[in-house]
Short mmCIF file of C-alpha atoms in Angstrom, two decimals:
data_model
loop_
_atom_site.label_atom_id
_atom_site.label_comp_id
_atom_site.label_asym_id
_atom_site.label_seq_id
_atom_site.Cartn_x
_atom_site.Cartn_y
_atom_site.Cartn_z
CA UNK A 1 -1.00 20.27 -53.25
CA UNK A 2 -2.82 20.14 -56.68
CA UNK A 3 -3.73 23.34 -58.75
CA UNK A 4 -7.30 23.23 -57.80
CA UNK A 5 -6.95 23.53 -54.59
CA UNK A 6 -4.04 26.12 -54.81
CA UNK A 7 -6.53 28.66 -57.11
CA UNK A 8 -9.85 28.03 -54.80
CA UNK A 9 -8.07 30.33 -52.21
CA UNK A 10 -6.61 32.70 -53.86
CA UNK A 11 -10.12 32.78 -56.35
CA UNK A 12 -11.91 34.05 -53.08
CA UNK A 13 -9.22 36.48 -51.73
CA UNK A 14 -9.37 38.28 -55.22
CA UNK A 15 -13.36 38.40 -55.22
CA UNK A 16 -12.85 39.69 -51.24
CA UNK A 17 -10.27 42.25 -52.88
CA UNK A 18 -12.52 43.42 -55.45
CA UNK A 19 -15.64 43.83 -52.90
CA UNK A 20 -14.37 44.84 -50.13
CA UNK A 21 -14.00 48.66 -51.46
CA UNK A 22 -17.60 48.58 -52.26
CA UNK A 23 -18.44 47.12 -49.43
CA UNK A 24 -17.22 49.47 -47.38
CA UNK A 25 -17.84 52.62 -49.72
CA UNK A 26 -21.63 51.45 -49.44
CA UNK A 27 -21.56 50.93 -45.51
CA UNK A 28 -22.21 47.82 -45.98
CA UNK A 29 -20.39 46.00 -42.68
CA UNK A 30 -21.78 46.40 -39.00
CA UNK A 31 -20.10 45.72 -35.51
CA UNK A 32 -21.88 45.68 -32.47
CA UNK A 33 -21.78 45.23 -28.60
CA UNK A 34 -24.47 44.44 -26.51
CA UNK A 35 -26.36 43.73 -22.88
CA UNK A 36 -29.69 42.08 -21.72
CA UNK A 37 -31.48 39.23 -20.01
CA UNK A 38 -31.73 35.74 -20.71
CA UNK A 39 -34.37 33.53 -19.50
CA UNK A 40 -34.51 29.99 -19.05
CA UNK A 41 -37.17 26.97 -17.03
CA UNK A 42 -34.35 27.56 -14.05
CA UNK A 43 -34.42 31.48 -14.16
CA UNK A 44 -33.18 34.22 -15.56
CA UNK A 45 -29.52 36.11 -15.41
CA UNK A 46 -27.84 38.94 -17.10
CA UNK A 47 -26.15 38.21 -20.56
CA UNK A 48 -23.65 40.75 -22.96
CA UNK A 49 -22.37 39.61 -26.70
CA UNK A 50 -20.94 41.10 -29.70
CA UNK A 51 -22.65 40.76 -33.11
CA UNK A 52 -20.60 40.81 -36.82
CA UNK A 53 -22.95 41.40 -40.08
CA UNK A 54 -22.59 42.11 -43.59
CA UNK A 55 -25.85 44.11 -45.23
CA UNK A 56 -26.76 42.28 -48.38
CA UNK A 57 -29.51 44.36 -49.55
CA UNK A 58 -30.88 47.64 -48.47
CA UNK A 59 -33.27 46.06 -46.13
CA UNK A 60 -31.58 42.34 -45.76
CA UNK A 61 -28.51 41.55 -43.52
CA UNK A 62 -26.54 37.94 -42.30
CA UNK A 63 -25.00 38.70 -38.78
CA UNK A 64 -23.20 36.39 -36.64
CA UNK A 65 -23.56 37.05 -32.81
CA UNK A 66 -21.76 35.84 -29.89
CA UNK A 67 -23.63 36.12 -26.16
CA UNK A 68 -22.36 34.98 -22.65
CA UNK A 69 -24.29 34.32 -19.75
CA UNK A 70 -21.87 34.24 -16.71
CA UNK A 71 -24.80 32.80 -14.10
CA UNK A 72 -24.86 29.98 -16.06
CA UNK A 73 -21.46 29.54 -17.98
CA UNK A 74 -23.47 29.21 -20.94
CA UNK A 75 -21.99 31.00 -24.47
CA UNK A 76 -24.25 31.02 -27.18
CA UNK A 77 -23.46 31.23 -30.79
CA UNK A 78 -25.62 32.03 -33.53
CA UNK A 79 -25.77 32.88 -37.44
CA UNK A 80 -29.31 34.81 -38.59
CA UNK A 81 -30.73 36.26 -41.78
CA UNK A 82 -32.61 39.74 -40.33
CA UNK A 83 -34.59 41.48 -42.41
CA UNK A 84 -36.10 44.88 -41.81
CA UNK A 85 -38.91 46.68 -42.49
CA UNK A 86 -39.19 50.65 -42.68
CA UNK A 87 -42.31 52.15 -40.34
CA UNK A 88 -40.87 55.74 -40.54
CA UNK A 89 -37.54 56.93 -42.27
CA UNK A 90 -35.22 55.90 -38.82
CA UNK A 91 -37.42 53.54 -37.37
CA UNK A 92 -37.41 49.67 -38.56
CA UNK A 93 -39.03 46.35 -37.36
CA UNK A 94 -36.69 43.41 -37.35
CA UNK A 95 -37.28 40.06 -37.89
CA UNK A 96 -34.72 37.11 -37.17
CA UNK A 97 -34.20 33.47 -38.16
CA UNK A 98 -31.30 31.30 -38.09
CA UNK A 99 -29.38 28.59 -35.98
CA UNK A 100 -27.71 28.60 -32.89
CA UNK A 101 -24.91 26.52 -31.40
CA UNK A 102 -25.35 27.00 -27.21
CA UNK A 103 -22.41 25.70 -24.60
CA UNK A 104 -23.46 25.43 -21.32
CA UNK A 105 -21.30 23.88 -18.00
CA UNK A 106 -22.97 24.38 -15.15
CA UNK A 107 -21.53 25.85 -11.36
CA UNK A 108 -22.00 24.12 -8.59
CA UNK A 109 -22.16 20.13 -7.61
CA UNK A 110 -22.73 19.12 -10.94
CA UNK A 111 -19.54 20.90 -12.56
CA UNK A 112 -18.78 18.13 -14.44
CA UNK A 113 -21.78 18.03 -16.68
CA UNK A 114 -21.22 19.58 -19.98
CA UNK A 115 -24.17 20.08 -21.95
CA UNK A 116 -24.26 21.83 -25.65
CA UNK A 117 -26.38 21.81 -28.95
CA UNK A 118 -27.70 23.12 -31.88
CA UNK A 119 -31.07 24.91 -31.83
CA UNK A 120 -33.11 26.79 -34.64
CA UNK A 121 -33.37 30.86 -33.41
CA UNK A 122 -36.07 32.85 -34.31
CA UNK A 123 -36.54 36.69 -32.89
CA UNK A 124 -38.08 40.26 -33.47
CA UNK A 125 -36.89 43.75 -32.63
CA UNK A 126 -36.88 47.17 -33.66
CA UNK A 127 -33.67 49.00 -35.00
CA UNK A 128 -33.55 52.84 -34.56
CA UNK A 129 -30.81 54.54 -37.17
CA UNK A 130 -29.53 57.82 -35.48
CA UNK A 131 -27.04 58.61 -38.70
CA UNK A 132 -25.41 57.19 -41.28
CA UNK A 133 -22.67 55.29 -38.82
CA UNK A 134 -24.50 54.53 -35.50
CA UNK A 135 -27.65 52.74 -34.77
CA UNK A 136 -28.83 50.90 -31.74
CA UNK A 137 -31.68 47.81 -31.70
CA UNK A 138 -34.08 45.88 -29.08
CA UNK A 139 -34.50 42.60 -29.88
CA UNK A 140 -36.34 39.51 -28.87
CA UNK A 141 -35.14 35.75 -29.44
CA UNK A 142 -36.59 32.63 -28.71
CA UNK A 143 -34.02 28.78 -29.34
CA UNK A 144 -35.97 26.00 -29.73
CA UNK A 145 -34.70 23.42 -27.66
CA UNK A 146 -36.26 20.06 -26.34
CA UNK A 147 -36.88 19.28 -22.96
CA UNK A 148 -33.79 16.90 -22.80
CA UNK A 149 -31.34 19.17 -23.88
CA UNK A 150 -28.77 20.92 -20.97
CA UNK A 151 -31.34 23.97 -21.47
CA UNK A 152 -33.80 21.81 -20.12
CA UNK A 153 -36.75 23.61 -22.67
CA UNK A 154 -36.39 26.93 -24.52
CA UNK A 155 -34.27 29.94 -24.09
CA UNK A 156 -35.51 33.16 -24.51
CA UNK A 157 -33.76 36.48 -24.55
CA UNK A 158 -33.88 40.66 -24.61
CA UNK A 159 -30.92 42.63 -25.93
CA UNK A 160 -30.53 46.15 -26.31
CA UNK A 161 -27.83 46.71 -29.00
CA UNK A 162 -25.71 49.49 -29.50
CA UNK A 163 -24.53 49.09 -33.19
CA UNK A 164 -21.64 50.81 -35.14
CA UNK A 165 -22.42 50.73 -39.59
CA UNK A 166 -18.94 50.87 -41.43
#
């Protein structure tokens, strides 16, 4: 192993050590669970997911979210920039744009078909802050996906969000 690529790791474990404090001193990281509806051209079906994001500026956040939908056997992975804007001191609009990576193997006859790709994700919500550690959000999101993909056009979603700030 050569010396560069013995000091790139250890490089970004002391800039993680050195943020991290004021990461989290500034509330800074969010967790979150949550539950909605997913639509596709075959119908809709219930979906849940968990969502990881790190605030970058006051009103600017990159979250990664993970979402099932068990009618389907479809997971869906995606990473977003969401950025917020303020319409009273609790109350924010969201907007979302990023890429998604969706899995889907269908039930049925046709088990063995395995379809998956990579989409662009765009979405809107609102985000309600009840205090400084809890916060829940309704969102919207729309992948774009072609008509010869597994999603056979694109998949749309609703989420309500129950979100912890930490």
């Amino acid at each position: 192993m050569s010396i560069k690529s013995r000091l790139i790791p250890l490089f970004l474990v002391i800039i993680f050590a050195f943020t991290l404090p004021s990461a989290l001193a500034h509330n800074r990281f969010l967790i979150g669970i949550n539950g909605g509806q997913a639509y596709t051209v075959r119908g809709s079906s219930i979906s849940f997911g968990a969502s990881f994001g790190y605030r970058l500026k006051r009103d600017f956040e990159l979250a990664l979210n993970y979402s099932s939908i068990p009618h389907y056997e479809m997971t869906i992975a995606t990473l977003a920039a969401i950025g917020r804007y303020p319409i009273v001191s609790r109350l924010h609009i969201l907007g979302r744009i990023g890429i998604s990576n969706w899995y889907e193997s269908p039930l049925g006859t046709q088990a063995s078909i395995v379809s998956s790709g990579v989409a662009p994700l765009v979405g809107a919500g609102i985000s309600y802050r009840f205090n400084r550690t809890i916060s829940a959000r309704f969102q919207y999101f729309m992948l774009f996906a072609s008509g010869h993909s597994g999603l056979g056009g694109n998949f749309h979603g609703l989420s309500l969000s129950a979100v912890y700030h930490f």
